Coordinates of C-alpha atoms in Angstrom, one line a residue:
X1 CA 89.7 105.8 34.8
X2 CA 92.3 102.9 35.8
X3 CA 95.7 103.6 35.4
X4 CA 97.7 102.3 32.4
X5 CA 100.9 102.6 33.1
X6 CA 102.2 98.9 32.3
X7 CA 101.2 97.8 28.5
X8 CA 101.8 94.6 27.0
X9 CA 102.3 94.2 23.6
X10 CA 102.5 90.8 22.1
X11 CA 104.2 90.3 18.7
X12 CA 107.5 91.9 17.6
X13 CA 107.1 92.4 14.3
X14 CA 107.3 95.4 12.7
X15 CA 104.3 97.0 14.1
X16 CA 104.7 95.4 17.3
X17 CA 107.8 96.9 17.5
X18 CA 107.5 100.1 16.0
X19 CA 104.3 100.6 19.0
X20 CA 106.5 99.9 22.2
X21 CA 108.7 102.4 20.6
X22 CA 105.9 104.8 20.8
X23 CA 104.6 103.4 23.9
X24 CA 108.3 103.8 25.6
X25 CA 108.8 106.9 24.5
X26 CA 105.9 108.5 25.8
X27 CA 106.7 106.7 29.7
X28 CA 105.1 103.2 30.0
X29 CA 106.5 100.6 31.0
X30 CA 106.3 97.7 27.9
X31 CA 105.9 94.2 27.6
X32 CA 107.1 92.8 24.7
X33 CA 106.3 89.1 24.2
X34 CA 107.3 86.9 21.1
X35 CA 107.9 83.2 20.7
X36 CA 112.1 83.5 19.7
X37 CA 114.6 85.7 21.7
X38 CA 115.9 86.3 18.1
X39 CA 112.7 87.8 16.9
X40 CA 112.9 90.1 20.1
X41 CA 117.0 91.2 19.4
X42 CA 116.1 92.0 16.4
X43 CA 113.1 94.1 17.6
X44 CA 115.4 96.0 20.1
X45 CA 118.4 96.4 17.4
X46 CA 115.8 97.9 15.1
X47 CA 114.2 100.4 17.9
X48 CA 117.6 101.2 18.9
X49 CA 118.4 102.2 15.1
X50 CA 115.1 104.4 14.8
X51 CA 115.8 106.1 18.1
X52 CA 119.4 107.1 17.3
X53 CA 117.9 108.0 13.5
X54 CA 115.0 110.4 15.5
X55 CA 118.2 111.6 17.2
X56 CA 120.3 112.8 14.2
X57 CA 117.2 114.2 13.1
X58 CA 117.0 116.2 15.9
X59 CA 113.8 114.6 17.3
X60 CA 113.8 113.6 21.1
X61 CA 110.1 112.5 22.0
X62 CA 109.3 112.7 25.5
X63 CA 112.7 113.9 26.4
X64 CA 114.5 110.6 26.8
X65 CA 117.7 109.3 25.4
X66 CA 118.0 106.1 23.6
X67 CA 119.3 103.9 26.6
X68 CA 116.5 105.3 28.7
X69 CA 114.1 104.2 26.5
X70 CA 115.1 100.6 26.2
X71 CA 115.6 100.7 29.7
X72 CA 111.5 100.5 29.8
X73 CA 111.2 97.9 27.3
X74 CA 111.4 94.4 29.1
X75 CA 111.4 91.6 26.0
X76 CA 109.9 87.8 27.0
X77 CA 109.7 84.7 25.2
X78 CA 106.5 84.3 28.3
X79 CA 103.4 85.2 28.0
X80 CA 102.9 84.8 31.9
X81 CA 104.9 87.6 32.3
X82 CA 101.4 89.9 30.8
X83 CA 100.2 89.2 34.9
X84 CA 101.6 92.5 35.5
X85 CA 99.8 94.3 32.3
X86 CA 97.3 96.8 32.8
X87 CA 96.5 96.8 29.1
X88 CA 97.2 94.6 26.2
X89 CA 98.0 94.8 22.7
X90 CA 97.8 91.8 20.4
X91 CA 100.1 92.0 17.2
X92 CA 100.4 88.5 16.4
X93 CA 100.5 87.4 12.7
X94 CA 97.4 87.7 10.9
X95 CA 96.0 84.4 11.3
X96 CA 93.2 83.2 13.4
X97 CA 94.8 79.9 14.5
X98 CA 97.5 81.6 16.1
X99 CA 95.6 84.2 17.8
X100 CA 93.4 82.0 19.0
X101 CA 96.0 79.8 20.7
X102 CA 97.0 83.7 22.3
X103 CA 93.4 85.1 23.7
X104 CA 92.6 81.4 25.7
X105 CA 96.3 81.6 26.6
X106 CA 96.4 85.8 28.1
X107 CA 92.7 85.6 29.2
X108 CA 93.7 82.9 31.9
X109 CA 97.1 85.1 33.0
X110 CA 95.8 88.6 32.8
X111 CA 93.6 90.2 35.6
X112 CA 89.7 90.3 34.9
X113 CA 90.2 94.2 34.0
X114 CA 92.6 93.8 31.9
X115 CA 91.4 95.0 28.3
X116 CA 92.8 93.2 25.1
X117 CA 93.3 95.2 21.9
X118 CA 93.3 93.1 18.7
X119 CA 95.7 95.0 16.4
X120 CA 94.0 93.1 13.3
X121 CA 93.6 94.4 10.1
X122 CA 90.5 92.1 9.0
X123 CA 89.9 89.3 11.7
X124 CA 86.3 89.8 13.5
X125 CA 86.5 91.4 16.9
X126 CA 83.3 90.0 17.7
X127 CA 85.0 86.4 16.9
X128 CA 87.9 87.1 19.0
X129 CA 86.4 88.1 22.0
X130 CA 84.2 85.0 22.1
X131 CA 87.6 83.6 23.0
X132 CA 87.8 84.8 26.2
X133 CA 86.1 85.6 29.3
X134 CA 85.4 88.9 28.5
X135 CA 84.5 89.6 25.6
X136 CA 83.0 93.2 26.8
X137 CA 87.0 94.3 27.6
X138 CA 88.0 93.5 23.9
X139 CA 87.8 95.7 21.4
X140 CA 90.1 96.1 17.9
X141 CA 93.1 99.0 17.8
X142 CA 94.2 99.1 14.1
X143 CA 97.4 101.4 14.0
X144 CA 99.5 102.0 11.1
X145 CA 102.5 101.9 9.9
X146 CA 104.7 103.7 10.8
X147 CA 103.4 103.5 14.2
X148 CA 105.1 106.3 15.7
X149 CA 104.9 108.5 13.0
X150 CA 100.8 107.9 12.3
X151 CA 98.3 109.9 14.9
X152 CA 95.1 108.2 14.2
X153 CA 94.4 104.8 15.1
X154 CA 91.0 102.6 13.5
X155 CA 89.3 101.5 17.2
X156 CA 86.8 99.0 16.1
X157 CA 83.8 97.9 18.7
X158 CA 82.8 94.6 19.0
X159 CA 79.1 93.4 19.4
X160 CA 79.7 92.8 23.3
X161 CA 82.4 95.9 23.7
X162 CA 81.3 97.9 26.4
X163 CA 81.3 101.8 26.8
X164 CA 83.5 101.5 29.4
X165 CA 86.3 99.7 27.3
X166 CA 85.9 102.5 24.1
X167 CA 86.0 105.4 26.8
X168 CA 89.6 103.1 27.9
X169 CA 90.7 102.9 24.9
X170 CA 90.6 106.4 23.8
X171 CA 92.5 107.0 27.1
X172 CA 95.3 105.0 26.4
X173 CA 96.0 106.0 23.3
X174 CA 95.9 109.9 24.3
X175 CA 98.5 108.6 26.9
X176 CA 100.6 108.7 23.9
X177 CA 99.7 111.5 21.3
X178 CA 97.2 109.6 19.0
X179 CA 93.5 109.8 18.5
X180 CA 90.5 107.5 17.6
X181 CA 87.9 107.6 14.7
X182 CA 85.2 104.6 16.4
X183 CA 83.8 102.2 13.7
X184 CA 81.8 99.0 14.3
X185 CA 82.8 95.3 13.4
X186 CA 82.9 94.4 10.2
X187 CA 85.7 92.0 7.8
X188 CA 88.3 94.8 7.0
X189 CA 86.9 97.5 9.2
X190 CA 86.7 100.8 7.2
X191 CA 90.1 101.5 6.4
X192 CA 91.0 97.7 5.1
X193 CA 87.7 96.9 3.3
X194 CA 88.5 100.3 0.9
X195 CA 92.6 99.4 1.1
X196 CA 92.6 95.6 0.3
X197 CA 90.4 96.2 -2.6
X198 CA 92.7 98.5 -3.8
X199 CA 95.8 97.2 -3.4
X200 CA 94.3 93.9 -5.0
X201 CA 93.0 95.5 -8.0
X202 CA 96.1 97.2 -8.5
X203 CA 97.9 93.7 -8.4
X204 CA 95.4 92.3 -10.9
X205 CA 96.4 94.9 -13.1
X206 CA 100.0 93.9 -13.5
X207 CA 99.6 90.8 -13.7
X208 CA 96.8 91.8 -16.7
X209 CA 99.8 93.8 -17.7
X210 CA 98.1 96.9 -18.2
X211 CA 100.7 98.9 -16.9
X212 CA 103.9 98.1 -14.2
X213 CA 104.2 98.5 -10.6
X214 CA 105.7 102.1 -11.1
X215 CA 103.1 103.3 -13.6
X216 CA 99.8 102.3 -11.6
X217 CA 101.8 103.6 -8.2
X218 CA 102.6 107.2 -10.2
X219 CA 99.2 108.0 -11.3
X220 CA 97.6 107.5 -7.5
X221 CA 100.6 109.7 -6.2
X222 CA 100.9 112.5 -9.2
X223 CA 97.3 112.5 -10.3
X224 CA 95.2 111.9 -6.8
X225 CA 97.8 113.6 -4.5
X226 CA 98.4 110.1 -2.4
X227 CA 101.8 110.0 -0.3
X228 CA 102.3 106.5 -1.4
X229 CA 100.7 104.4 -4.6
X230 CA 98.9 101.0 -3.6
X231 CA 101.6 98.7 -4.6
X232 CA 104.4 100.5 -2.5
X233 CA 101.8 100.6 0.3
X234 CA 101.3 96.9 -0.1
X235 CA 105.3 96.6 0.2
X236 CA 105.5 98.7 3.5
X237 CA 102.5 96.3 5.0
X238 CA 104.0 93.3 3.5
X239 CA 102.6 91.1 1.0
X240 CA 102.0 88.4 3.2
X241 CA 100.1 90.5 5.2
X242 CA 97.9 91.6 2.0
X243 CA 96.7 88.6 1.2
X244 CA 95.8 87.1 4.6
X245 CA 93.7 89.8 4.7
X246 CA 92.1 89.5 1.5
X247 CA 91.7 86.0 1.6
X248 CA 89.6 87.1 5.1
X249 CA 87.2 89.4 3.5
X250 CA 86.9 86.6 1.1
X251 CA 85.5 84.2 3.4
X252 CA 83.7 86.4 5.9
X253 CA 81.9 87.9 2.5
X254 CA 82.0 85.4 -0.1
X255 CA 82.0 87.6 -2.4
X256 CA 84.0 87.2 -5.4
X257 CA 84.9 90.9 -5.6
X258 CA 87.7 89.9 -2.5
X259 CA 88.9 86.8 -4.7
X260 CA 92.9 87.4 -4.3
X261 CA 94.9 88.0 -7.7
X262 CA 97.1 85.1 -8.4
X263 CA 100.0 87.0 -9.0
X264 CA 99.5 88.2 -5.1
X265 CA 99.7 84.4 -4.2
X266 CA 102.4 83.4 -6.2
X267 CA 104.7 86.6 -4.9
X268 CA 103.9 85.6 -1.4
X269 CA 104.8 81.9 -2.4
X270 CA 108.2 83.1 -3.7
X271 CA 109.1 84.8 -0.6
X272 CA 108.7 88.2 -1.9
X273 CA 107.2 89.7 1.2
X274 CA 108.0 93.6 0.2
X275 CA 110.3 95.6 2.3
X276 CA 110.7 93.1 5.4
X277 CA 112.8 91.0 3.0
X278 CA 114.0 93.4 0.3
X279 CA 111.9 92.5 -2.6
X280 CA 107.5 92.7 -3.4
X281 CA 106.1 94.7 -6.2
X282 CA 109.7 96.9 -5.8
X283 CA 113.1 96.1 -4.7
X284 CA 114.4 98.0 -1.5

């Protein structure tokens, strides 16, 4: 197996940034790659804040103090600087365009071994690997939110994803406490196809105004045992998020059973993102 010791992870958003938390913690070395050195203070501010939080709380993973951890987390407004990766993890906004204008860039910097994960939670792996100059080394690693706090990541094999890449895969992410449940490319994967639909019909039915956000959120939490109703979970993802990827299954299916709720499109037109800006289906 090669060593993977130096990751790359490129987007600093919240799941970018909650993974080279992990990732640090647990004694790689991380690359952390965004287009504005504001995005990446903010990242850092934020890990420091849930480090010193895991702190209070008694919680010190891998047996390293706050400092020490950022000390392995080396920010870059440069994707060049992903020469030196031995693996790669691509958290870029949901949006095709823009990864696109990633995988031709990183595919002509990284080494030939270098594997890509697409952290995507409805975009084709197939499509993105025929991007690229090897498609066989890209395969899709959908984590969740929180990452440090979720064990079980969605790895999703692309048509040209070889055995060798899975059998990486699961190897870097037991490098860091979590496991893998394997599923094959499809719009939405498993978890996504099921979630989207959800959270989508659970929009639809506020804005039929059968019952409010706290009502149709109450009855999946009280009466199905769920940690978290549909609505809050489409807060902690972000509504913007949401309906990228609905609008996705959308078009991959055409199927009018993905046709987003309007009241979805005109939240996300307002600004009201969920908890990255303070206010979605619940204020925060």
């Amino acid at each position: 197996m090669p060593d993977l010791n130096v990751i790359g992870v490129v987007g600093a958003g919240v799941m970018g940034r909650g993974l080279a938390q992990d990732l640090a913690q647990h004694g790689h070395k991380v690359l952390l790659i965004d287009i504005g050195k504001d995005i990446l203070d903010d990242a850092v501010r934020s890990i420091r804040q849930n480090l010193r939080a895991q702190l209070l709380m008694g919680k010190k993973p891998g047996g390293k103090g706050v400092d020490e951890t950022l000390s392995s987390i080396v920010t870059s407004t440069d994707l060049a600087v992903l020469e030196e990766a031995d693996f790669v993890v691509e958290n870029a906004t949901e949006n095709f365009g823009i990864k696109k204008d990633i995988y031709r860039q990183i595919d002509q910097i990284c080494r030939p071994q270098t594997i890509f994960a697409a952290n995507t939670s409805a975009i084709s792996i197939t499509r993105i690997g025929s991007l690229t100059e090897r498609p066989d080394r890209i395969l899709g690693m959908h984590f969740m939110n929180p990452v440090p706090m979720k064990k079980t990541v969605e790895v999703i094999r692309g048509y040209h994803t070889s055995n060798e890449t899975i059998d990486t895969a699961k190897q870097f992410l037991s490098q860091f406490g979590k496991e893998s449940v394997i599923v094959s490319d499809s719009p939405g994967f498993v978890s996504n196809r099921v979630l989207m639909l959800t959270v989508n019909e659970a929009a639809f039915l506020v804005h039929d105004r059968v019952a409010p956000p706290a009502d149709i959120d109450k009855i999946f939490v009280e009466c199905f045992g769920h940690t978290m109703g549909p609505l809050a979970t489409a807060d902690l993802i972000g509504l913007d998020t949401i309906l990228y990827s609905i609008e996705v299954l959308y078009e991959s299916f055409n199927d009018s059973k993905y046709r987003p709720c309007p009241l979805l499109k005109q939240m996300v037109d307002a600004g009201l993102h969920g908890r990255k800006n303070g206010k979605g289906f619940f204020e925060y």
